[in-house]
mmCIF file of C-alpha atoms in Angstrom:
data_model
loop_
_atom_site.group_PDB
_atom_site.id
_atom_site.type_symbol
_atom_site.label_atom_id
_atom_site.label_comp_id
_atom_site.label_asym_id
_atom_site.label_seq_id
_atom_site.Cartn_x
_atom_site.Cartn_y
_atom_site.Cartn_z
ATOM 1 C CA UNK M 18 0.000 0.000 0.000
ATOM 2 C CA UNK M 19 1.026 3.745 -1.138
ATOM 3 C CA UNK M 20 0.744 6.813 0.907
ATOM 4 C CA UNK M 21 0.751 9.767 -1.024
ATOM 5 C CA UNK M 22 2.185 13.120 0.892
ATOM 6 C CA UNK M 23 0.299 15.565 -1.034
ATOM 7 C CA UNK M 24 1.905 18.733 0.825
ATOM 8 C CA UNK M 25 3.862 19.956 3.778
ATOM 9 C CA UNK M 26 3.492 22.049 6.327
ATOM 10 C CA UNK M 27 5.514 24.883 5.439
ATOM 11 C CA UNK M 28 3.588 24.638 1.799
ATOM 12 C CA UNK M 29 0.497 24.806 4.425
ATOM 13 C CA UNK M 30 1.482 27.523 6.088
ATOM 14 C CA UNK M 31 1.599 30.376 3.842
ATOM 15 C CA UNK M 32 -1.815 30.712 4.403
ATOM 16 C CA UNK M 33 -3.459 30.520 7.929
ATOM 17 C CA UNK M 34 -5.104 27.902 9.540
ATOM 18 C CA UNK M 35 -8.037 28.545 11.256
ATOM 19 C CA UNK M 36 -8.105 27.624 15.462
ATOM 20 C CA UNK M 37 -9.290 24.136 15.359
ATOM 21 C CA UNK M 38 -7.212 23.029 12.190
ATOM 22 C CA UNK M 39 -3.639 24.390 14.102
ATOM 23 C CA UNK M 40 -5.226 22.139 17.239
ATOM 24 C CA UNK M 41 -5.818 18.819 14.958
ATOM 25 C CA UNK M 42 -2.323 19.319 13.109
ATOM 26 C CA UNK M 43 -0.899 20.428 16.800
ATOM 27 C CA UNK M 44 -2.496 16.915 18.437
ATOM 28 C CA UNK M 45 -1.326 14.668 15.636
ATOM 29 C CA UNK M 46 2.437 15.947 15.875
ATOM 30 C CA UNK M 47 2.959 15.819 19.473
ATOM 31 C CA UNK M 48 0.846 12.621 18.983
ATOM 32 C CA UNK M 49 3.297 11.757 16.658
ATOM 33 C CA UNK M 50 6.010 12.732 19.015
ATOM 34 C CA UNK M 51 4.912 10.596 21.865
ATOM 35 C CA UNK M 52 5.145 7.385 19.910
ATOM 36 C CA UNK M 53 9.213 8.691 18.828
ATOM 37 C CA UNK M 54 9.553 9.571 22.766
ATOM 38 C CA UNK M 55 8.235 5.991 24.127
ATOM 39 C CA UNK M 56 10.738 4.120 21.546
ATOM 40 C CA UNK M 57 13.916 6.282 23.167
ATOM 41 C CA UNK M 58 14.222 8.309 19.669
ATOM 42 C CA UNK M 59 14.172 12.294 19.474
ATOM 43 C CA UNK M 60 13.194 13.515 16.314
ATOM 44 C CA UNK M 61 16.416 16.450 16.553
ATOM 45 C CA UNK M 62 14.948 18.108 13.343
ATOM 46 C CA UNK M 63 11.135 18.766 13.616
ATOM 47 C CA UNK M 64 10.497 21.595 11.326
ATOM 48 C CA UNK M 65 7.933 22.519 8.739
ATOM 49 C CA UNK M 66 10.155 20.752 6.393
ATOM 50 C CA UNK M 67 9.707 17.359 8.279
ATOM 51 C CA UNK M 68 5.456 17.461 8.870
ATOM 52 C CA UNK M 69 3.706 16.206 5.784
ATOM 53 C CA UNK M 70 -0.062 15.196 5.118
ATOM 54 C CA UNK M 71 -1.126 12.071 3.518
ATOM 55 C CA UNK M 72 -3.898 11.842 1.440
ATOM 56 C CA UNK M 73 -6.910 11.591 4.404
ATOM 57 C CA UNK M 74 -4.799 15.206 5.926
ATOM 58 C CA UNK M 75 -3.781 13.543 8.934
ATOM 59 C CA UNK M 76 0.300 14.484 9.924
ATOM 60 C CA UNK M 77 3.124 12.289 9.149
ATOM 61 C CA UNK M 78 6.279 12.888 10.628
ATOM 62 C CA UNK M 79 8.953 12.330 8.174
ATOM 63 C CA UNK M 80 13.338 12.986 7.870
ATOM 64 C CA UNK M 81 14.532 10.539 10.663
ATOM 65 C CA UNK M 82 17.847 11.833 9.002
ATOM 66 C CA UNK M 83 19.019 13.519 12.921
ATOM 67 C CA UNK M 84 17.748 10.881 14.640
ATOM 68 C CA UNK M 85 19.243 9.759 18.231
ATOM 69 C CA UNK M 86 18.617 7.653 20.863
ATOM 70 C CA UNK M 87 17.832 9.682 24.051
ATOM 71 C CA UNK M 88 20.635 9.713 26.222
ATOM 72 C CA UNK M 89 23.405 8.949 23.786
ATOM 73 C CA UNK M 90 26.318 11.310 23.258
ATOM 74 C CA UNK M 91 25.326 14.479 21.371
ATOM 75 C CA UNK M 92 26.560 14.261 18.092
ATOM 76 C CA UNK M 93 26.994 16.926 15.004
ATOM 77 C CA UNK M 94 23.846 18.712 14.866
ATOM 78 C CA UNK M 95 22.741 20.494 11.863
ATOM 79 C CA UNK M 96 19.021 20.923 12.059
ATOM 80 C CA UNK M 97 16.958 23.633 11.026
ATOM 81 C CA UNK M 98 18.269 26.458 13.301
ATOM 82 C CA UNK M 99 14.860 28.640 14.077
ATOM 83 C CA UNK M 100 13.438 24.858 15.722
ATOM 84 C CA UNK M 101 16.545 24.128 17.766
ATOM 85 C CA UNK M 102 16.597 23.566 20.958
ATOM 86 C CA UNK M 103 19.183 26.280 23.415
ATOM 87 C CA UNK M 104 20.530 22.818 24.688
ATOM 88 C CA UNK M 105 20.773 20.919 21.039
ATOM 89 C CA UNK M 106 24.707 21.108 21.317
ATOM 90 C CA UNK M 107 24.669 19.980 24.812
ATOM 91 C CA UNK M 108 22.024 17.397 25.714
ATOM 92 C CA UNK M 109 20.306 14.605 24.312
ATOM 93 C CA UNK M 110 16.450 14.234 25.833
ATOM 94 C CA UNK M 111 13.058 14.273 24.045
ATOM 95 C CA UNK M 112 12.871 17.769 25.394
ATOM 96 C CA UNK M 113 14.267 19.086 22.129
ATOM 97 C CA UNK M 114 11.504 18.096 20.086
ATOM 98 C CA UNK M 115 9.148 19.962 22.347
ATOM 99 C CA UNK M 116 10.599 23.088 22.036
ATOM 100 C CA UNK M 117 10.677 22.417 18.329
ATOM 101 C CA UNK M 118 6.860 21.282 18.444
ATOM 102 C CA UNK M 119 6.409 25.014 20.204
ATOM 103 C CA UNK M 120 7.992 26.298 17.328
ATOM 104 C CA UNK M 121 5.792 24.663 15.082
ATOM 105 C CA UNK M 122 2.496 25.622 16.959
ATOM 106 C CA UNK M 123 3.730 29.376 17.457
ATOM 107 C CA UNK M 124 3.989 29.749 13.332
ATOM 108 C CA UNK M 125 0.485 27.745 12.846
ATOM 109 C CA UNK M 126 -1.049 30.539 15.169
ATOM 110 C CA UNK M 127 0.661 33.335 13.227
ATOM 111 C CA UNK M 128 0.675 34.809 9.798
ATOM 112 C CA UNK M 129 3.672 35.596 8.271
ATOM 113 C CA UNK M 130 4.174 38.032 4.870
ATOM 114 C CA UNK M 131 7.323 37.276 4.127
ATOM 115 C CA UNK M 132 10.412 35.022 5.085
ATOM 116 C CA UNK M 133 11.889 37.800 6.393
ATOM 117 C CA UNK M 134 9.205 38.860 8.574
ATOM 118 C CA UNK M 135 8.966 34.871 9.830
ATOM 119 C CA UNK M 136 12.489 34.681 10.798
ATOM 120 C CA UNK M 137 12.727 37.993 12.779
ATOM 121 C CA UNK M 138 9.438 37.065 14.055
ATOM 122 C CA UNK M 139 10.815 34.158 15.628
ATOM 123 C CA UNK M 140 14.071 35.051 16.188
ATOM 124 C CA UNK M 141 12.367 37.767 18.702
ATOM 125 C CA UNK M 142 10.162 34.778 20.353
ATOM 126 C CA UNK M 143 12.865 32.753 20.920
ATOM 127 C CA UNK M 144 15.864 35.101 22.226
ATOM 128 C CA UNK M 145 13.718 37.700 24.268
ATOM 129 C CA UNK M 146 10.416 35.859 24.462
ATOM 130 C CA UNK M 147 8.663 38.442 22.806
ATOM 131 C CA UNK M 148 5.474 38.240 20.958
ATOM 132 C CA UNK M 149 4.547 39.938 17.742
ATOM 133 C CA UNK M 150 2.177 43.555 18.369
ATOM 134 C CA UNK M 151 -0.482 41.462 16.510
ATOM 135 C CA UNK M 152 -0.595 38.465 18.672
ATOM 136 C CA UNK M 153 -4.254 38.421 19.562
ATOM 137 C CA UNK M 154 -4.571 34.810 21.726
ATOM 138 C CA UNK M 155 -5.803 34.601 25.375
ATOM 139 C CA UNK M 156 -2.772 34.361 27.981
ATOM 140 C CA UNK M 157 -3.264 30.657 28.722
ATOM 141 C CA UNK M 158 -2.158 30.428 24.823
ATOM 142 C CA UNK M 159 1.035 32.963 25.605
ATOM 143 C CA UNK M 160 1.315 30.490 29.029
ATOM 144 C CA UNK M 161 1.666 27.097 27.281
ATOM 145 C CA UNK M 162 3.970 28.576 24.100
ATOM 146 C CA UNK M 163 6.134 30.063 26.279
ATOM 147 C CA UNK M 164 6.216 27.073 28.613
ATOM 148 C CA UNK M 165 7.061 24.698 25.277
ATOM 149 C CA UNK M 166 9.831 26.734 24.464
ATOM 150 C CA UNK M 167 10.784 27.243 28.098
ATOM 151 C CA UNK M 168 15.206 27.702 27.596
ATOM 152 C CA UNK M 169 15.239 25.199 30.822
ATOM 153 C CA UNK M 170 14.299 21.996 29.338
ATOM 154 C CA UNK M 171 13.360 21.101 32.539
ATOM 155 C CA UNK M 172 10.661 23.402 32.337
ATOM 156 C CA UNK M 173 8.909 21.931 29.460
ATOM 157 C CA UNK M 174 6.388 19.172 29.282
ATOM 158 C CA UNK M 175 6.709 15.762 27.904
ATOM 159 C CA UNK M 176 4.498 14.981 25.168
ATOM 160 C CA UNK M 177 2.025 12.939 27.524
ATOM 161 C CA UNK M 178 2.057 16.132 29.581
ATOM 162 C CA UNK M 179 0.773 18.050 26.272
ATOM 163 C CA UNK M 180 -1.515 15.603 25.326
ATOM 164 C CA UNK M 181 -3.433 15.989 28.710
ATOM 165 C CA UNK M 182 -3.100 19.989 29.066
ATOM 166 C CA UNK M 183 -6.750 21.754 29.540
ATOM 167 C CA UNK M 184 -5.545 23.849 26.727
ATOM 168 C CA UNK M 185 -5.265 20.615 24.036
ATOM 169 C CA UNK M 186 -8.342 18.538 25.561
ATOM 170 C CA UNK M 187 -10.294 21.923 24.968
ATOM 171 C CA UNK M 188 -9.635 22.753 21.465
ATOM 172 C CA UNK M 189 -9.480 19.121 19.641
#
């Protein structure tokens, strides 16, 4: 049997999703993610590059090409910089992939004009923690991004812990 990957996300993402698509796509990744975490693999390269779609639109994660077991010794890491982790050159945990996965929620929930504008955009989120002026989503929203991309990995939740937030059970 085929699966056909019809698009990606970052195909997806020039235009905007509406609230309860980013959830479903949101769910299925850290979904996704959980199933990676419970076999002792981190992802080290989740980006918009690496979510696809098959043909029913449900998320595949795909480019196991960075792949490590958790633990191991960090090796050369040359994932896609805007989704990497403060502690990629450091540490080795499944922690990585969430702050990637906050990454991917925080561009879902925005709209972007140009590459430009995405890159300082995020570059601002993830050095000062600051939000764009047009950020118009309740605080629990600004709570649980900020708390994905916590620079402490200790700080952020395991993807179990997503999968049961208020936040998540609320909006899928």
């Amino acid at each position: 049997m085929y699966i056909m990957f019809f698009s990606g996300l970052k195909e997806r993402l020039e235009a905007k999703f509406d609230e309860q698509t980013t959830w479903r796509y949101f769910r299925q990744i850290v979904e996704g993610l959980k199933h990676i975490h419970s076999k002792r693999i981190i992802h080290r390269d989740l980006s918009s590059n690496n979510i696809f779609f098959d043909d029913s639109d449900n998320v595949k994660i795909g480019d196991f090409g960075l792949v490590q077991q958790s633990g191991s010794p960090v090796g050369v890491f040359e994932g896609t910089i805007f989704y990497r982790a403060p502690e990629s050159a450091t540490e080795n945990s499944s922690k990585l992939d969430i702050y990637s996965v906050g990454i991917l929620l925080f561009e879902m929930l925005c709209q972007f004009n140009t590459g430009s504008e995405r890159s300082h955009v995020i570059k601002k989120l993830t050095t000062e923690k600051i939000l764009p002026d047009d950020w118009q989503y309740a605080d629990e929203y600004t709570d649980f991004l900020f708390e994905l991309i916590a620079d402490d990995p200790n700080q952020r939740p395991s993807a179990s812990d997503i999968l049961q937030n208020d936040l998540l059970l609320r909006n899928t």
